[in-house]
Amino acid sequence: MVGIPCSGKTTRANIIAKYLQENLSLEVIVINEELLGLNKVEYYKDSTQEKILRGSLRSNVEKYLDQKRVVILDSMNYIKGFRYELYCLARNSITNLMVVFCDTDREVAQKLCHEGGYENPFPAEYFEDYANRLERPNQSNRWDNPLFHLRYNEETPLEDIAKTVSDGKKPRDPISTKPVNQALQKVIGTYVCHKLYL
C-alpha cells in the first residue's frame, strides 16, 4: 500500500485482505504501525525514529513473507528506495509483489485526517511534509510493478488484485545472480586449469 496519510490505505488493505481470505482461501496478514503497537505520529516526526520504524516494518514483512500467505504492508511506503527493498524481499522469497497506490487529493486526505474520526490524526505540519515527500509509484520501475493506481472514490478492483495475487509473475532474479550457462562454465574451467598448469 502506498499513499499519503489518511488516503484510505487501511480501509483498502482490510477490504483486500477480507476478499482474498474469502475468495481464494488464503492466509492474509496485514502489517501496520498499529499492529506493532507503535504511534506513527511520534515515529514519523523524527527521521531517526522513522528509520527505526521502517526497519521494524521491513523485518515483520520478512518474518511472514513466504509462498503460502499474502502480506499486506499497510503503511505510507512513500520512499521508492524502501519499496525497492520490499521488492528485493519478495524476490528473495520467490513470491509475488504488487503495489496499490491510494491516490487521494491532499485536501481530501487532510479533511479526512482531521474530521474522519482518526484516533491519532497527523498534525497539519507533518501531514504537509509527508504529502510533499511522496515519491509516486511508477509502473516502469520493476519494484512498482504491477501497480494498481486508485483514486479516492474509485472502487477497489478486487477481482484484478486477486488474479494478480494468484497468477502474478514472480520478480526476476537480478542478472548478477543468474546461473552461468554451461558453455561459459566450461570455457572458464578450461582457462582456470590452463593458468594453474603454467
CSV table of N, CA and C in Angstrom, one decimal, residues 14-159:
chain,number,residue,atom,x,y,z
A,14,ASN,N,-7.8,-3.6,4.4
A,14,ASN,CA,-8.7,-4.5,5.0
A,14,ASN,C,-9.7,-5.1,4.1
A,15,ILE,N,-10.2,-4.4,3.1
A,15,ILE,CA,-11.1,-4.9,2.1
A,15,ILE,C,-10.4,-5.9,1.3
A,16,ILE,N,-9.2,-5.7,0.8
A,16,ILE,CA,-8.4,-6.6,0.0
A,16,ILE,C,-8.2,-7.9,0.8
A,17,ALA,N,-7.7,-7.7,2.1
A,17,ALA,CA,-7.5,-8.9,2.9
A,17,ALA,C,-8.7,-9.8,3.1
A,18,LYS,N,-9.8,-9.2,3.3
A,18,LYS,CA,-11.1,-9.9,3.5
A,18,LYS,C,-11.4,-10.7,2.2
A,19,TYR,N,-11.3,-10.0,1.1
A,19,TYR,CA,-11.7,-10.6,-0.2
A,19,TYR,C,-10.8,-11.8,-0.5
A,20,LEU,N,-9.5,-11.6,-0.3
A,20,LEU,CA,-8.6,-12.7,-0.6
A,20,LEU,C,-8.8,-13.9,0.3
A,21,GLN,N,-9.1,-13.7,1.6
A,21,GLN,CA,-9.4,-14.7,2.6
A,21,GLN,C,-10.7,-15.5,2.2
A,22,GLU,N,-11.7,-14.7,1.8
A,22,GLU,CA,-13.0,-15.4,1.5
A,22,GLU,C,-13.0,-16.0,0.1
A,23,ASN,N,-12.4,-15.4,-0.9
A,23,ASN,CA,-12.5,-15.9,-2.2
A,23,ASN,C,-11.4,-16.8,-2.7
A,24,LEU,N,-10.2,-16.7,-2.1
A,24,LEU,CA,-9.0,-17.5,-2.5
A,24,LEU,C,-8.6,-18.4,-1.4
A,25,SER,N,-9.3,-18.3,-0.2
A,25,SER,CA,-8.9,-19.1,0.9
A,25,SER,C,-7.4,-19.0,1.3
A,26,LEU,N,-6.9,-17.8,1.2
A,26,LEU,CA,-5.5,-17.5,1.5
A,26,LEU,C,-5.4,-17.0,3.0
A,27,GLU,N,-4.2,-17.3,3.6
A,27,GLU,CA,-3.9,-16.6,4.8
A,27,GLU,C,-3.4,-15.3,4.5
A,28,VAL,N,-3.9,-14.2,5.1
A,28,VAL,CA,-3.5,-12.9,4.8
A,28,VAL,C,-3.1,-12.2,6.1
A,29,ILE,N,-2.0,-11.5,6.1
A,29,ILE,CA,-1.5,-10.8,7.3
A,29,ILE,C,-1.4,-9.3,6.8
A,30,VAL,N,-2.0,-8.5,7.6
A,30,VAL,CA,-1.9,-7.0,7.4
A,30,VAL,C,-1.0,-6.5,8.4
A,31,ILE,N,0.1,-5.9,8.0
A,31,ILE,CA,1.1,-5.3,8.9
A,31,ILE,C,1.0,-3.8,8.8
A,32,ASN,N,0.9,-3.2,10.0
A,32,ASN,CA,1.0,-1.7,10.1
A,32,ASN,C,1.5,-1.3,11.4
A,33,GLU,N,1.6,0.0,11.6
A,33,GLU,CA,2.2,0.6,12.8
A,33,GLU,C,1.4,0.2,14.0
A,34,GLU,N,0.0,0.3,13.9
A,34,GLU,CA,-0.9,0.0,15.0
A,34,GLU,C,-0.7,-1.5,15.4
A,35,LEU,N,-0.6,-2.4,14.5
A,35,LEU,CA,-0.4,-3.8,14.8
A,35,LEU,C,0.8,-4.0,15.7
A,36,LEU,N,1.9,-3.2,15.4
A,36,LEU,CA,3.1,-3.3,16.1
A,36,LEU,C,3.1,-2.5,17.4
A,37,GLY,N,2.0,-1.9,17.7
A,37,GLY,CA,1.9,-1.1,18.9
A,37,GLY,C,2.7,0.2,18.9
A,38,LEU,N,2.9,0.8,17.7
A,38,LEU,CA,3.7,2.0,17.5
A,38,LEU,C,2.8,3.2,17.2
A,39,ASN,N,3.1,4.3,17.8
A,39,ASN,CA,2.4,5.5,17.5
A,39,ASN,C,3.1,6.2,16.3
A,40,LYS,N,2.4,6.1,15.1
A,40,LYS,CA,3.1,6.5,13.9
A,40,LYS,C,3.4,8.0,13.9
A,41,VAL,N,2.5,8.8,14.5
A,41,VAL,CA,2.8,10.2,14.6
A,41,VAL,C,4.1,10.5,15.3
A,42,GLU,N,4.4,9.8,16.4
A,42,GLU,CA,5.6,10.0,17.1
A,42,GLU,C,6.8,9.6,16.3
A,43,TYR,N,6.7,8.4,15.6
A,43,TYR,CA,7.8,7.9,14.8
A,43,TYR,C,8.1,8.7,13.5
A,44,TYR,N,7.0,9.2,12.9
A,44,TYR,CA,7.2,9.9,11.6
A,44,TYR,C,7.7,11.4,11.8
A,45,LYS,N,7.6,11.9,13.0
A,45,LYS,CA,8.1,13.3,13.1
A,45,LYS,C,9.6,13.4,13.4
A,46,ASP,N,10.3,12.3,13.5
A,46,ASP,CA,11.7,12.3,13.7
A,46,ASP,C,12.4,11.4,12.7
A,47,SER,N,13.3,11.8,11.9
A,47,SER,CA,13.9,11.0,10.9
A,47,SER,C,14.6,9.8,11.4
A,48,THR,N,15.2,9.8,12.6
A,48,THR,CA,15.9,8.7,13.2
A,48,THR,C,14.9,7.7,13.6
A,49,GLN,N,13.8,8.1,14.3
A,49,GLN,CA,12.8,7.2,14.7
A,49,GLN,C,12.0,6.6,13.5
A,50,GLU,N,11.9,7.4,12.4
A,50,GLU,CA,11.3,6.9,11.2
A,50,GLU,C,12.1,5.7,10.6
A,51,LYS,N,13.4,5.8,10.6
A,51,LYS,CA,14.2,4.7,10.1
A,51,LYS,C,14.0,3.5,10.9
A,52,ILE,N,13.9,3.7,12.2
A,52,ILE,CA,13.7,2.5,13.1
A,52,ILE,C,12.3,1.9,12.8
A,53,LEU,N,11.3,2.7,12.6
A,53,LEU,CA,10.0,2.3,12.2
A,53,LEU,C,10.0,1.5,10.9
A,54,ARG,N,10.7,2.0,9.9
A,54,ARG,CA,10.8,1.3,8.6
A,54,ARG,C,11.5,0.0,8.8
A,55,GLY,N,12.5,-0.1,9.6
A,55,GLY,CA,13.3,-1.3,9.9
A,55,GLY,C,12.4,-2.3,10.5
A,56,SER,N,11.5,-1.9,11.5
A,56,SER,CA,10.6,-2.8,12.2
A,56,SER,C,9.6,-3.3,11.2
A,57,LEU,N,9.0,-2.4,10.4
A,57,LEU,CA,8.0,-2.9,9.4
A,57,LEU,C,8.7,-3.9,8.4
A,58,ARG,N,9.9,-3.6,7.9
A,58,ARG,CA,10.6,-4.5,7.0
A,58,ARG,C,10.8,-5.8,7.6
A,59,SER,N,11.3,-5.9,8.8
A,59,SER,CA,11.6,-7.2,9.5
A,59,SER,C,10.3,-8.0,9.7
A,60,ASN,N,9.2,-7.3,10.0
A,60,ASN,CA,8.0,-8.0,10.2
A,60,ASN,C,7.4,-8.6,8.8
A,61,VAL,N,7.6,-7.8,7.8
A,61,VAL,CA,7.2,-8.3,6.5
A,61,VAL,C,8.1,-9.6,6.1
A,62,GLU,N,9.4,-9.4,6.4
A,62,GLU,CA,10.3,-10.6,6.1
A,62,GLU,C,9.9,-11.8,6.9
A,63,LYS,N,9.5,-11.6,8.1
A,63,LYS,CA,9.2,-12.7,9.0
A,63,LYS,C,8.0,-13.5,8.5
A,64,TYR,N,7.0,-12.8,7.9
A,64,TYR,CA,5.8,-13.5,7.5
A,64,TYR,C,5.8,-13.8,6.0
A,65,LEU,N,6.8,-13.3,5.2
A,65,LEU,CA,6.7,-13.5,3.8
A,65,LEU,C,7.1,-14.9,3.3
A,66,ASP,N,6.2,-15.6,2.7
A,66,ASP,CA,6.5,-16.8,2.0
A,66,ASP,C,5.5,-17.1,1.0
A,67,GLN,N,5.6,-18.2,0.3
A,67,GLN,CA,4.7,-18.5,-0.8
A,67,GLN,C,3.3,-19.0,-0.4
A,68,LYS,N,3.1,-19.2,0.9
A,68,LYS,CA,1.8,-19.7,1.4
A,68,LYS,C,0.9,-18.6,1.9
A,69,ARG,N,1.3,-17.4,2.1
A,69,ARG,CA,0.5,-16.4,2.6
A,69,ARG,C,0.7,-15.1,1.9
A,70,VAL,N,-0.3,-14.2,2.1
A,70,VAL,CA,-0.2,-12.9,1.5
A,70,VAL,C,0.1,-11.9,2.6
A,71,VAL,N,1.0,-11.0,2.4
A,71,VAL,CA,1.4,-10.0,3.4
A,71,VAL,C,1.1,-8.6,2.8
A,72,ILE,N,0.2,-7.9,3.5
A,72,ILE,CA,-0.1,-6.5,3.1
A,72,ILE,C,0.6,-5.6,4.0
A,73,LEU,N,1.5,-4.7,3.5
A,73,LEU,CA,2.1,-3.7,4.3
A,73,LEU,C,1.3,-2.4,4.2
A,74,ASP,N,0.5,-2.2,5.3
A,74,ASP,CA,-0.4,-1.0,5.3
A,74,ASP,C,0.4,0.1,6.0
A,75,SER,N,1.2,0.8,5.3
A,75,SER,CA,2.0,1.9,5.8
A,75,SER,C,2.1,2.9,4.6
A,76,MET,N,2.7,4.1,4.9
A,76,MET,CA,2.8,5.1,3.8
A,76,MET,C,3.7,4.6,2.6
A,77,ASN,N,4.8,3.9,2.9
A,77,ASN,CA,5.7,3.4,1.9
A,77,ASN,C,5.9,4.4,0.8
A,78,TYR,N,6.1,5.7,1.2
A,78,TYR,CA,6.3,6.8,0.3
A,78,TYR,C,7.6,6.9,-0.3
A,79,ILE,N,8.6,6.2,0.2
A,79,ILE,CA,10.0,6.3,-0.3
A,79,ILE,C,10.2,5.2,-1.3
A,80,LYS,N,10.6,5.5,-2.6
A,80,LYS,CA,10.8,4.5,-3.6
A,80,LYS,C,12.0,3.5,-3.2
A,81,GLY,N,13.0,4.0,-2.5
A,81,GLY,CA,14.1,3.1,-2.0
A,81,GLY,C,13.6,2.0,-1.1
A,82,PHE,N,12.6,2.4,-0.2
A,82,PHE,CA,12.0,1.4,0.7
A,82,PHE,C,11.2,0.4,-0.1
A,83,ARG,N,10.5,0.9,-1.1
A,83,ARG,CA,9.7,0.0,-1.9
A,83,ARG,C,10.6,-1.0,-2.7
A,84,TYR,N,11.8,-0.5,-3.1
A,84,TYR,CA,12.7,-1.4,-3.7
A,84,TYR,C,13.2,-2.4,-2.8
A,85,GLU,N,13.5,-2.1,-1.5
A,85,GLU,CA,13.9,-3.1,-0.5
A,85,GLU,C,12.8,-4.1,-0.3
A,86,LEU,N,11.5,-3.7,-0.3
A,86,LEU,CA,10.4,-4.7,-0.2
A,86,LEU,C,10.4,-5.6,-1.5
A,87,TYR,N,10.6,-5.0,-2.6
A,87,TYR,CA,10.7,-5.8,-3.9
A,87,TYR,C,11.8,-6.9,-3.7
A,88,CYS,N,13.0,-6.5,-3.2
A,88,CYS,CA,14.1,-7.5,-3.0
A,88,CYS,C,13.7,-8.6,-2.0
A,89,LEU,N,13.0,-8.2,-1.0
A,89,LEU,CA,12.5,-9.2,0.0
A,89,LEU,C,11.6,-10.2,-0.7
A,90,ALA,N,10.6,-9.7,-1.5
A,90,ALA,CA,9.7,-10.6,-2.3
A,90,ALA,C,10.5,-11.5,-3.2
A,91,ARG,N,11.4,-10.9,-4.0
A,91,ARG,CA,12.2,-11.7,-4.9
A,91,ARG,C,13.0,-12.8,-4.2
A,92,ASN,N,13.6,-12.5,-3.1
A,92,ASN,CA,14.4,-13.5,-2.3
A,92,ASN,C,13.5,-14.6,-1.8
A,93,SER,N,12.2,-14.2,-1.5
A,93,SER,CA,11.3,-15.2,-1.0
A,93,SER,C,10.5,-16.0,-2.1
A,94,ILE,N,10.9,-15.6,-3.4
A,94,ILE,CA,10.3,-16.2,-4.6
A,94,ILE,C,8.8,-16.1,-4.5
A,95,THR,N,8.3,-14.9,-4.3
A,95,THR,CA,6.9,-14.6,-4.2
A,95,THR,C,6.5,-13.4,-5.0
A,96,ASN,N,5.2,-13.2,-5.2
A,96,ASN,CA,4.7,-12.1,-6.0
A,96,ASN,C,4.7,-10.8,-5.2
A,97,LEU,N,4.7,-9.7,-5.9
A,97,LEU,CA,4.7,-8.4,-5.2
A,97,LEU,C,3.8,-7.5,-6.1
A,98,MET,N,3.0,-6.6,-5.5
A,98,MET,CA,2.3,-5.6,-6.2
A,98,MET,C,2.2,-4.4,-5.4
A,99,VAL,N,1.9,-3.3,-6.0
A,99,VAL,CA,1.7,-2.0,-5.3
A,99,VAL,C,0.3,-1.5,-5.5
A,100,VAL,N,-0.4,-1.1,-4.4
A,100,VAL,CA,-1.7,-0.5,-4.5
A,100,VAL,C,-1.4,1.0,-4.1
A,101,PHE,N,-1.6,1.9,-5.0
A,101,PHE,CA,-1.4,3.3,-4.7
A,101,PHE,C,-2.7,4.0,-4.5
A,102,CYS,N,-2.9,4.4,-3.3
A,102,CYS,CA,-4.2,5.2,-2.9
A,102,CYS,C,-3.9,6.7,-3.2
A,103,ASP,N,-4.3,7.1,-4.3
A,103,ASP,CA,-4.0,8.5,-4.8
A,103,ASP,C,-5.2,9.4,-4.4
A,104,THR,N,-5.1,10.0,-3.3
A,104,THR,CA,-6.1,10.9,-2.8
A,104,THR,C,-5.6,12.3,-2.8
A,105,ASP,N,-6.4,13.2,-3.2
A,105,ASP,CA,-6.0,14.6,-3.2
A,105,ASP,C,-5.7,15.1,-1.8
A,106,ARG,N,-4.7,15.9,-1.6
A,106,ARG,CA,-4.2,16.4,-0.3
A,106,ARG,C,-5.3,17.0,0.5
A,107,GLU,N,-6.1,17.8,-0.1
A,107,GLU,CA,-7.2,18.5,0.6
A,107,GLU,C,-8.2,17.5,1.2
A,108,VAL,N,-8.5,16.5,0.4
A,108,VAL,CA,-9.5,15.5,0.8
A,108,VAL,C,-8.9,14.6,1.9
A,109,ALA,N,-7.6,14.2,1.8
A,109,ALA,CA,-7.0,13.4,2.8
A,109,ALA,C,-6.8,14.2,4.1
A,110,GLN,N,-6.5,15.5,4.0
A,110,GLN,CA,-6.3,16.3,5.2
A,110,GLN,C,-7.6,16.5,5.9
A,111,LYS,N,-8.7,16.7,5.2
A,111,LYS,CA,-10.0,16.8,5.8
A,111,LYS,C,-10.4,15.5,6.5
A,112,LEU,N,-10.2,14.4,5.8
A,112,LEU,CA,-10.4,13.0,6.4
A,112,LEU,C,-9.6,12.8,7.6
A,113,CYS,N,-8.4,13.3,7.6
A,113,CYS,CA,-7.5,13.1,8.7
A,113,CYS,C,-8.0,13.8,10.0
A,114,HIS,N,-8.5,15.0,9.8
A,114,HIS,CA,-8.9,15.8,11.0
A,114,HIS,C,-10.4,15.7,11.3
A,115,GLU,N,-11.2,15.2,10.3
A,115,GLU,CA,-12.7,15.2,10.6
A,115,GLU,C,-13.2,13.7,10.5
A,116,GLY,N,-12.3,12.8,10.1
A,116,GLY,CA,-12.7,11.4,9.9
A,116,GLY,C,-12.7,10.5,11.1
A,117,GLY,N,-12.5,11.1,12.3
A,117,GLY,CA,-12.6,10.2,13.5
A,117,GLY,C,-11.4,9.4,13.7
A,118,TYR,N,-10.2,9.8,13.1
A,118,TYR,CA,-9.0,9.0,13.4
A,118,TYR,C,-8.6,9.2,14.8
A,119,GLU,N,-8.1,8.1,15.4
A,119,GLU,CA,-7.7,8.2,16.8
A,119,GLU,C,-6.4,9.0,17.0
A,120,ASN,N,-5.5,8.9,16.0
A,120,ASN,CA,-4.2,9.7,16.1
A,120,ASN,C,-4.0,10.4,14.8
A,121,PRO,N,-4.7,11.5,14.5
A,121,PRO,CA,-4.6,12.1,13.2
A,121,PRO,C,-3.2,12.8,13.1
A,122,PHE,N,-2.6,12.8,11.9
A,122,PHE,CA,-1.4,13.5,11.7
A,122,PHE,C,-1.6,15.0,11.9
A,123,PRO,N,-0.7,15.6,12.7
A,123,PRO,CA,-0.8,17.1,12.8
A,123,PRO,C,-0.6,17.7,11.4
A,124,ALA,N,-1.2,18.9,11.2
A,124,ALA,CA,-1.2,19.5,9.9
A,124,ALA,C,0.3,19.7,9.4
A,125,GLU,N,1.2,20.2,10.3
A,125,GLU,CA,2.6,20.4,9.8
A,125,GLU,C,3.3,19.2,9.3
A,126,TYR,N,3.0,18.0,9.9
A,126,TYR,CA,3.6,16.8,9.5
A,126,TYR,C,2.9,16.2,8.3
A,127,PHE,N,1.6,16.4,8.2
A,127,PHE,CA,0.8,16.0,7.1
A,127,PHE,C,1.4,16.6,5.8
A,128,GLU,N,1.6,17.9,5.8
A,128,GLU,CA,2.1,18.6,4.6
A,128,GLU,C,3.5,18.1,4.2
A,129,ASP,N,4.3,17.9,5.2
A,129,ASP,CA,5.7,17.4,5.0
A,129,ASP,C,5.7,16.0,4.3
A,130,TYR,N,4.9,15.1,4.8
A,130,TYR,CA,4.8,13.8,4.2
A,130,TYR,C,4.1,13.8,2.8
A,131,ALA,N,3.1,14.6,2.7
A,131,ALA,CA,2.5,14.7,1.4
A,131,ALA,C,3.5,15.2,0.3
A,132,ASN,N,4.4,16.1,0.7
A,132,ASN,CA,5.4,16.7,-0.2
A,132,ASN,C,6.5,15.7,-0.5
A,133,ARG,N,6.7,14.7,0.4
A,133,ARG,CA,7.8,13.8,0.2
A,133,ARG,C,7.4,12.5,-0.5
A,134,LEU,N,6.2,12.4,-0.8
A,134,LEU,CA,5.7,11.1,-1.5
A,134,LEU,C,6.4,11.0,-2.9
A,135,GLU,N,7.1,9.9,-3.1
A,135,GLU,CA,7.6,9.5,-4.4
A,135,GLU,C,6.6,8.6,-5.0
A,136,ARG,N,5.9,9.2,-5.9
A,136,ARG,CA,4.7,8.4,-6.5
A,136,ARG,C,5.2,7.2,-7.2
A,137,PRO,N,4.5,6.1,-7.0
A,137,PRO,CA,4.9,4.8,-7.7
A,137,PRO,C,4.8,5.0,-9.2
A,138,ASN,N,5.7,4.3,-9.9
A,138,ASN,CA,5.8,4.4,-11.4
A,138,ASN,C,5.8,3.0,-12.0
A,139,GLN,N,4.9,2.6,-12.8
A,139,GLN,CA,4.8,1.3,-13.3
A,139,GLN,C,6.0,0.9,-14.1
A,140,SER,N,6.8,1.8,-14.6
A,140,SER,CA,8.0,1.4,-15.3
A,140,SER,C,9.1,1.0,-14.4
A,141,ASN,N,9.0,1.2,-13.1
A,141,ASN,CA,10.0,0.7,-12.2
A,141,ASN,C,9.6,-0.7,-11.8
A,142,ARG,N,10.5,-1.7,-11.9
A,142,ARG,CA,10.1,-3.1,-11.6
A,142,ARG,C,9.6,-3.3,-10.2
A,143,TRP,N,10.1,-2.4,-9.2
A,143,TRP,CA,9.6,-2.6,-7.9
A,143,TRP,C,8.2,-2.0,-7.6
A,144,ASP,N,7.7,-1.2,-8.6
A,144,ASP,CA,6.3,-0.7,-8.5
A,144,ASP,C,5.4,-1.4,-9.5
A,145,ASN,N,5.7,-2.6,-9.9
A,145,ASN,CA,5.0,-3.2,-11.0
A,145,ASN,C,4.7,-4.7,-10.6
A,146,PRO,N,3.4,-5.1,-10.6
A,146,PRO,CA,2.3,-4.4,-11.1
A,146,PRO,C,1.8,-3.3,-10.2
A,147,LEU,N,1.2,-2.3,-10.7
A,147,LEU,CA,0.7,-1.2,-10.0
A,147,LEU,C,-0.8,-1.0,-10.2
A,148,PHE,N,-1.5,-0.9,-9.1
A,148,PHE,CA,-2.9,-0.5,-9.1
A,148,PHE,C,-3.0,0.9,-8.6
A,149,HIS,N,-3.4,1.8,-9.5
A,149,HIS,CA,-3.4,3.2,-9.1
A,149,HIS,C,-4.9,3.6,-8.9
A,150,LEU,N,-5.3,3.8,-7.7
A,150,LEU,CA,-6.7,4.0,-7.3
A,150,LEU,C,-6.9,5.4,-6.8
A,151,ARG,N,-7.9,6.1,-7.4
A,151,ARG,CA,-8.3,7.4,-6.9
A,151,ARG,C,-9.2,7.3,-5.7
A,152,TYR,N,-9.5,8.3,-5.0
A,152,TYR,CA,-10.2,8.3,-3.7
A,152,TYR,C,-11.5,7.6,-3.9
A,153,ASN,N,-12.4,8.0,-4.8
A,153,ASN,CA,-13.7,7.4,-4.9
A,153,ASN,C,-13.8,6.2,-5.8
A,154,GLU,N,-12.7,5.8,-6.3
A,154,GLU,CA,-12.7,4.6,-7.2
A,154,GLU,C,-12.9,3.3,-6.4
A,155,GLU,N,-13.6,2.4,-7.0
A,155,GLU,CA,-13.8,1.1,-6.4
A,155,GLU,C,-12.5,0.3,-6.4
A,156,THR,N,-12.3,-0.5,-5.4
A,156,THR,CA,-11.1,-1.3,-5.3
A,156,THR,C,-11.3,-2.5,-6.3
A,157,PRO,N,-10.4,-2.7,-7.3
A,157,PRO,CA,-10.6,-3.8,-8.3
A,157,PRO,C,-10.2,-5.1,-7.7
A,158,LEU,N,-11.1,-5.6,-6.8
A,158,LEU,CA,-10.7,-6.8,-6.0
A,158,LEU,C,-10.4,-8.1,-6.9
A,159,GLU,N,-11.2,-8.2,-7.9
A,159,GLU,CA,-11.0,-9.4,-8.8
A,159,GLU,C,-9.7,-9.3,-9.5
